[in-house]
Amino acid sequence: MRYIQKGPEPESLTNFKGLKHKNWKPSYDVLPDEVIKDIINSLLYYQGGLCCYCQVEINQQTSRLIHFHSQQYFKKEELNYENLFLSCSTSEGMPPQYQHCAAHKDEAIIPKFMDDTRCNSYFKYNTLGEVVPVNAYGLRTIKQIQLNMNKLSPSEKTVFNTIEVLNLNASKLKEQRKAIITELAKVLRKVKDKEKIKHAMAVYQKRDKNGRYPRFAGVVLSYLSSL
């Protein structure tokens, strides 16, 4: 997960909400298709073409428009642009252990870490491809975390619970992150040059010509910053 800085909501969404009058109230269920398309396109840009949770690449076809706070429990937020994000959808319909992100979260309530500019400082990634909470004891693996849960602070436990709710350590995600980190580690072992590390970080902080960040950008930046 990484910090997502949004800009203004699409004008078409603002105009739709402006149609409210005493006999009719705008709702998500009657959003016109063109407004939904505008929302998706704007979120694709603000998220840099990455899932808001796991940071895999997404597009119009492989993403799912989600309410961070569910419509069921937070009806008043259903048209709030700050409550709308794009999650990956490729694990939908799979057995629960293989689902991740919005497909696994369902209606669960978790902190909105992607709204926090310090988001990257709460999560760290190891060479196994696992994501774990940054913690005061330097615990680096899921196994170590599970064996020492009583040592975690309340905030560290909250981060760990968020990882579990989203199943961000689903096997496929771990394999993909491990492959990227392993390849990066090989290159950096040969280089051992702080300037090259800074260059690599700059690459993963920039969008390409289509406004997209590299896949798992936050994962790589977190790993590089720990070197």
mmCIF file of C-alpha atoms in Angstrom:
data_model
loop_
_atom_site.group_PDB
_atom_site.id
_atom_site.type_symbol
_atom_site.label_atom_id
_atom_site.label_comp_id
_atom_site.label_asym_id
_atom_site.label_seq_id
_atom_site.Cartn_x
_atom_site.Cartn_y
_atom_site.Cartn_z
ATOM 1 C CA MET A 1 0.000 0.000 0.000
ATOM 2 C CA ARG A 2 1.212 3.536 -0.671
ATOM 3 C CA TYR A 3 0.036 7.118 -0.253
ATOM 4 C CA ILE A 4 -2.409 8.252 -2.942
ATOM 5 C CA GLN A 5 -2.761 11.976 -3.500
ATOM 6 C CA LYS A 6 -5.997 12.757 -5.264
ATOM 7 C CA GLY A 7 -6.929 15.916 -7.083
ATOM 8 C CA PRO A 8 -10.424 17.326 -7.652
ATOM 9 C CA GLU A 9 -13.257 14.958 -8.402
ATOM 10 C CA PRO A 10 -14.426 14.718 -12.044
ATOM 11 C CA GLU A 11 -16.634 17.615 -13.087
ATOM 12 C CA SER A 12 -19.297 15.176 -14.251
ATOM 13 C CA LEU A 13 -19.574 13.743 -10.710
ATOM 14 C CA THR A 14 -19.858 17.234 -9.233
ATOM 15 C CA ASN A 15 -22.593 18.106 -11.738
ATOM 16 C CA PHE A 16 -24.470 14.878 -11.011
ATOM 17 C CA LYS A 17 -24.491 15.557 -7.270
ATOM 18 C CA GLY A 18 -25.642 19.088 -8.028
ATOM 19 C CA LEU A 19 -28.923 17.749 -9.468
ATOM 20 C CA LYS A 20 -30.209 17.102 -5.943
ATOM 21 C CA HIS A 21 -33.555 18.665 -5.066
ATOM 22 C CA LYS A 22 -36.273 18.135 -2.483
ATOM 23 C CA ASN A 23 -37.942 15.292 -4.402
ATOM 24 C CA TRP A 24 -34.826 13.470 -5.571
ATOM 25 C CA LYS A 25 -31.459 12.612 -4.093
ATOM 26 C CA PRO A 26 -28.514 11.453 -6.237
ATOM 27 C CA SER A 27 -27.237 7.970 -5.396
ATOM 28 C CA TYR A 28 -24.464 5.704 -6.602
ATOM 29 C CA ASP A 29 -26.945 3.172 -7.965
ATOM 30 C CA VAL A 30 -28.178 5.618 -10.619
ATOM 31 C CA LEU A 31 -24.813 7.059 -11.631
ATOM 32 C CA PRO A 32 -24.751 7.423 -15.440
ATOM 33 C CA ASP A 33 -22.210 5.239 -17.243
ATOM 34 C CA GLU A 34 -20.293 8.249 -18.513
ATOM 35 C CA VAL A 35 -19.822 9.552 -14.958
ATOM 36 C CA ILE A 36 -18.559 6.147 -13.800
ATOM 37 C CA LYS A 37 -16.141 6.137 -16.721
ATOM 38 C CA ASP A 38 -14.869 9.596 -15.728
ATOM 39 C CA ILE A 39 -14.371 8.441 -12.127
ATOM 40 C CA ILE A 40 -12.432 5.356 -13.222
ATOM 41 C CA ASN A 41 -10.210 7.335 -15.587
ATOM 42 C CA SER A 42 -9.442 9.967 -12.957
ATOM 43 C CA LEU A 43 -8.624 7.334 -10.324
ATOM 44 C CA LEU A 44 -6.406 5.475 -12.765
ATOM 45 C CA TYR A 45 -4.409 8.679 -13.110
ATOM 46 C CA TYR A 46 -4.236 9.578 -9.418
ATOM 47 C CA GLN A 47 -3.291 5.999 -8.505
ATOM 48 C CA GLY A 48 -0.759 5.869 -11.299
ATOM 49 C CA GLY A 49 -2.353 2.803 -12.860
ATOM 50 C CA LEU A 50 -1.807 0.697 -9.733
ATOM 51 C CA CYS A 51 -4.194 -1.111 -7.384
ATOM 52 C CA CYS A 52 -4.794 1.017 -4.299
ATOM 53 C CA TYR A 53 -3.926 -1.946 -2.063
ATOM 54 C CA CYS A 54 -1.360 -4.334 -3.599
ATOM 55 C CA GLN A 55 0.083 -2.046 -6.330
ATOM 56 C CA VAL A 56 -0.234 -4.452 -9.255
ATOM 57 C CA GLU A 57 -0.933 -2.826 -12.610
ATOM 58 C CA ILE A 58 -4.584 -2.169 -13.411
ATOM 59 C CA ASN A 59 -6.587 -0.707 -16.270
ATOM 60 C CA GLN A 60 -10.267 -0.172 -17.120
ATOM 61 C CA GLN A 61 -10.763 -3.897 -17.655
ATOM 62 C CA THR A 62 -8.795 -5.317 -14.703
ATOM 63 C CA SER A 63 -9.847 -2.821 -12.042
ATOM 64 C CA ARG A 64 -12.870 -2.619 -9.797
ATOM 65 C CA LEU A 65 -14.360 0.662 -8.590
ATOM 66 C CA ILE A 66 -14.762 0.294 -4.846
ATOM 67 C CA HIS A 67 -16.113 2.141 -1.839
ATOM 68 C CA PHE A 68 -13.401 2.065 0.822
ATOM 69 C CA HIS A 69 -16.134 2.459 3.427
ATOM 70 C CA SER A 70 -18.875 0.183 2.193
ATOM 71 C CA GLN A 71 -22.205 1.427 0.931
ATOM 72 C CA GLN A 72 -23.929 -0.918 3.341
ATOM 73 C CA TYR A 73 -22.565 0.768 6.463
ATOM 74 C CA PHE A 74 -21.632 4.223 5.154
ATOM 75 C CA LYS A 75 -24.457 5.186 2.830
ATOM 76 C CA LYS A 76 -23.695 8.912 3.127
ATOM 77 C CA GLU A 77 -20.226 8.321 1.645
ATOM 78 C CA GLU A 78 -21.316 6.496 -1.489
ATOM 79 C CA LEU A 79 -20.772 9.556 -3.728
ATOM 80 C CA ASN A 80 -17.851 10.959 -1.762
ATOM 81 C CA TYR A 81 -14.902 10.959 -4.170
ATOM 82 C CA GLU A 82 -12.482 10.544 -1.254
ATOM 83 C CA ASN A 83 -14.179 7.208 -0.521
ATOM 84 C CA LEU A 84 -13.757 5.876 -4.077
ATOM 85 C CA PHE A 85 -10.711 3.911 -5.221
ATOM 86 C CA LEU A 86 -9.706 1.333 -7.803
ATOM 87 C CA SER A 87 -8.722 -2.141 -6.670
ATOM 88 C CA CYS A 88 -7.452 -5.019 -8.779
ATOM 89 C CA SER A 89 -10.107 -7.594 -9.677
ATOM 90 C CA THR A 90 -8.086 -10.575 -10.940
ATOM 91 C CA SER A 91 -8.579 -12.657 -7.765
ATOM 92 C CA GLU A 92 -12.367 -12.303 -7.663
ATOM 93 C CA GLY A 93 -14.154 -15.653 -7.716
ATOM 94 C CA MET A 94 -11.102 -17.566 -6.501
ATOM 95 C CA PRO A 95 -11.065 -19.580 -3.241
ATOM 96 C CA PRO A 96 -10.698 -17.234 -0.227
ATOM 97 C CA GLN A 97 -7.030 -18.084 0.388
ATOM 98 C CA TYR A 98 -6.159 -16.831 -3.098
ATOM 99 C CA GLN A 99 -8.297 -13.705 -3.021
ATOM 100 C CA HIS A 100 -6.729 -10.395 -2.068
ATOM 101 C CA CYS A 101 -7.426 -6.654 -1.911
ATOM 102 C CA ALA A 102 -11.107 -5.663 -2.312
ATOM 103 C CA ALA A 103 -12.139 -9.235 -3.131
ATOM 104 C CA HIS A 104 -10.863 -10.405 0.268
ATOM 105 C CA LYS A 105 -11.702 -7.260 2.253
ATOM 106 C CA ASP A 106 -15.410 -7.372 1.428
ATOM 107 C CA GLU A 107 -17.248 -5.166 3.993
ATOM 108 C CA ALA A 108 -14.456 -5.092 6.589
ATOM 109 C CA ILE A 109 -13.498 -1.759 8.142
ATOM 110 C CA ILE A 110 -9.799 -0.913 8.158
ATOM 111 C CA PRO A 111 -7.762 2.317 8.426
ATOM 112 C CA LYS A 112 -7.414 4.287 5.202
ATOM 113 C CA PHE A 113 -3.626 4.211 5.163
ATOM 114 C CA MET A 114 -3.440 5.373 1.539
ATOM 115 C CA ASP A 115 -4.700 8.784 2.717
ATOM 116 C CA ASP A 116 -1.726 9.109 5.081
ATOM 117 C CA THR A 117 1.443 10.696 3.692
ATOM 118 C CA ARG A 118 3.387 8.371 6.054
ATOM 119 C CA CYS A 119 1.760 5.278 4.555
ATOM 120 C CA ASN A 120 5.022 3.810 3.226
ATOM 121 C CA SER A 121 6.562 3.983 6.688
ATOM 122 C CA TYR A 122 4.039 1.491 8.121
ATOM 123 C CA PHE A 123 4.830 -1.398 5.775
ATOM 124 C CA LYS A 124 8.062 -3.169 4.837
ATOM 125 C CA TYR A 125 8.902 -6.008 2.464
ATOM 126 C CA ASN A 126 11.384 -8.851 2.802
ATOM 127 C CA THR A 127 13.245 -11.036 0.310
ATOM 128 C CA LEU A 128 10.530 -13.708 0.651
ATOM 129 C CA GLY A 129 8.125 -11.246 -0.928
ATOM 130 C CA GLU A 130 6.193 -10.847 2.303
ATOM 131 C CA VAL A 131 4.777 -7.573 3.553
ATOM 132 C CA VAL A 132 4.922 -7.023 7.317
ATOM 133 C CA PRO A 133 4.351 -4.066 9.647
ATOM 134 C CA VAL A 134 7.343 -1.897 10.461
ATOM 135 C CA ASN A 135 7.964 -2.669 14.126
ATOM 136 C CA ALA A 136 10.198 -1.674 17.011
ATOM 137 C CA TYR A 137 11.676 -5.172 17.369
ATOM 138 C CA GLY A 138 12.952 -5.521 13.822
ATOM 139 C CA LEU A 139 10.768 -8.564 13.127
ATOM 140 C CA ARG A 140 11.137 -9.220 9.403
ATOM 141 C CA THR A 141 8.939 -12.201 8.490
ATOM 142 C CA ILE A 142 5.324 -13.217 8.958
ATOM 143 C CA LYS A 143 6.427 -16.165 11.081
ATOM 144 C CA GLN A 144 8.412 -13.894 13.396
ATOM 145 C CA ILE A 145 5.457 -11.525 13.661
ATOM 146 C CA GLN A 146 3.040 -14.338 14.501
ATOM 147 C CA LEU A 147 5.365 -15.711 17.195
ATOM 148 C CA ASN A 148 5.768 -12.282 18.782
ATOM 149 C CA MET A 149 2.335 -10.702 18.461
ATOM 150 C CA ASN A 150 2.353 -9.793 22.145
ATOM 151 C CA LYS A 151 5.385 -7.552 21.541
ATOM 152 C CA LEU A 152 3.708 -5.440 18.854
ATOM 153 C CA SER A 153 2.294 -2.052 19.761
ATOM 154 C CA PRO A 154 -1.433 -1.417 19.129
ATOM 155 C CA SER A 155 -0.611 0.553 15.967
ATOM 156 C CA GLU A 156 1.683 -2.212 14.677
ATOM 157 C CA LYS A 157 -1.064 -4.770 15.323
ATOM 158 C CA THR A 158 -3.469 -2.567 13.354
ATOM 159 C CA VAL A 159 -1.113 -2.581 10.366
ATOM 160 C CA PHE A 160 -0.748 -6.370 10.625
ATOM 161 C CA ASN A 161 -4.533 -6.776 10.808
ATOM 162 C CA THR A 162 -4.898 -4.620 7.683
ATOM 163 C CA ILE A 163 -2.430 -6.851 5.838
ATOM 164 C CA GLU A 164 -4.443 -9.899 6.915
ATOM 165 C CA VAL A 165 -7.838 -8.412 6.009
ATOM 166 C CA LEU A 166 -6.579 -7.589 2.504
ATOM 167 C CA ASN A 167 -4.621 -10.868 2.300
ATOM 168 C CA LEU A 168 -1.639 -8.964 0.929
ATOM 169 C CA ASN A 169 0.486 -12.055 1.511
ATOM 170 C CA ALA A 170 -1.532 -14.175 -0.889
ATOM 171 C CA SER A 171 0.849 -16.612 -2.598
ATOM 172 C CA LYS A 172 0.675 -14.964 -6.022
ATOM 173 C CA LEU A 173 1.473 -11.516 -4.635
ATOM 174 C CA LYS A 174 4.373 -12.873 -2.597
ATOM 175 C CA GLU A 175 5.818 -14.624 -5.638
ATOM 176 C CA GLN A 176 5.590 -11.483 -7.761
ATOM 177 C CA ARG A 177 7.161 -9.263 -5.099
ATOM 178 C CA LYS A 178 9.885 -11.822 -4.403
ATOM 179 C CA ALA A 179 10.834 -11.931 -8.088
ATOM 180 C CA ILE A 180 11.200 -8.150 -8.272
ATOM 181 C CA ILE A 181 13.127 -7.823 -5.000
ATOM 182 C CA THR A 182 15.418 -10.770 -5.864
ATOM 183 C CA GLU A 183 16.301 -9.290 -9.245
ATOM 184 C CA LEU A 184 16.851 -5.877 -7.701
ATOM 185 C CA ALA A 185 19.074 -7.345 -4.985
ATOM 186 C CA LYS A 186 21.230 -9.075 -7.604
ATOM 187 C CA VAL A 187 21.791 -5.831 -9.468
ATOM 188 C CA LEU A 188 22.533 -3.848 -6.325
ATOM 189 C CA ARG A 189 25.014 -6.443 -5.027
ATOM 190 C CA LYS A 190 27.051 -5.868 -8.159
ATOM 191 C CA VAL A 191 26.740 -2.107 -8.017
ATOM 192 C CA LYS A 192 26.970 -1.156 -4.309
ATOM 193 C CA ASP A 193 26.782 2.470 -5.325
ATOM 194 C CA LYS A 194 24.560 4.874 -3.377
ATOM 195 C CA GLU A 195 24.147 7.039 -6.460
ATOM 196 C CA LYS A 196 22.826 4.058 -8.423
ATOM 197 C CA ILE A 197 20.372 3.310 -5.609
ATOM 198 C CA LYS A 198 19.188 6.923 -5.697
ATOM 199 C CA HIS A 199 18.773 6.624 -9.467
ATOM 200 C CA ALA A 200 16.734 3.443 -9.084
ATOM 201 C CA MET A 201 14.496 5.168 -6.522
ATOM 202 C CA ALA A 202 13.992 8.108 -8.866
ATOM 203 C CA VAL A 203 12.866 5.714 -11.620
ATOM 204 C CA TYR A 204 10.211 4.157 -9.379
ATOM 205 C CA GLN A 205 8.979 7.552 -8.204
ATOM 206 C CA LYS A 206 8.233 8.759 -11.730
ATOM 207 C CA ARG A 207 5.272 8.143 -13.982
ATOM 208 C CA ASP A 208 5.776 6.965 -17.552
ATOM 209 C CA LYS A 209 4.451 8.837 -20.588
ATOM 210 C CA ASN A 210 0.983 7.383 -19.917
ATOM 211 C CA GLY A 211 0.939 8.602 -16.316
ATOM 212 C CA ARG A 212 1.583 5.172 -14.804
ATOM 213 C CA TYR A 213 3.982 4.185 -12.056
ATOM 214 C CA PRO A 214 6.035 0.985 -12.374
ATOM 215 C CA ARG A 215 4.362 -2.141 -10.959
ATOM 216 C CA PHE A 216 4.902 -2.512 -7.191
ATOM 217 C CA ALA A 217 6.499 0.958 -7.091
ATOM 218 C CA GLY A 218 5.899 1.328 -3.361
ATOM 219 C CA VAL A 219 7.349 -2.116 -2.677
ATOM 220 C CA VAL A 220 10.572 -1.313 -4.503
ATOM 221 C CA LEU A 221 10.883 2.134 -2.914
ATOM 222 C CA SER A 222 10.393 0.651 0.538
ATOM 223 C CA TYR A 223 13.045 -1.990 -0.132
ATOM 224 C CA LEU A 224 15.525 0.511 -1.573
ATOM 225 C CA SER A 225 15.055 2.937 1.304
ATOM 226 C CA SER A 226 15.962 0.178 3.774
ATOM 227 C CA LEU A 227 19.398 -0.382 2.187
#
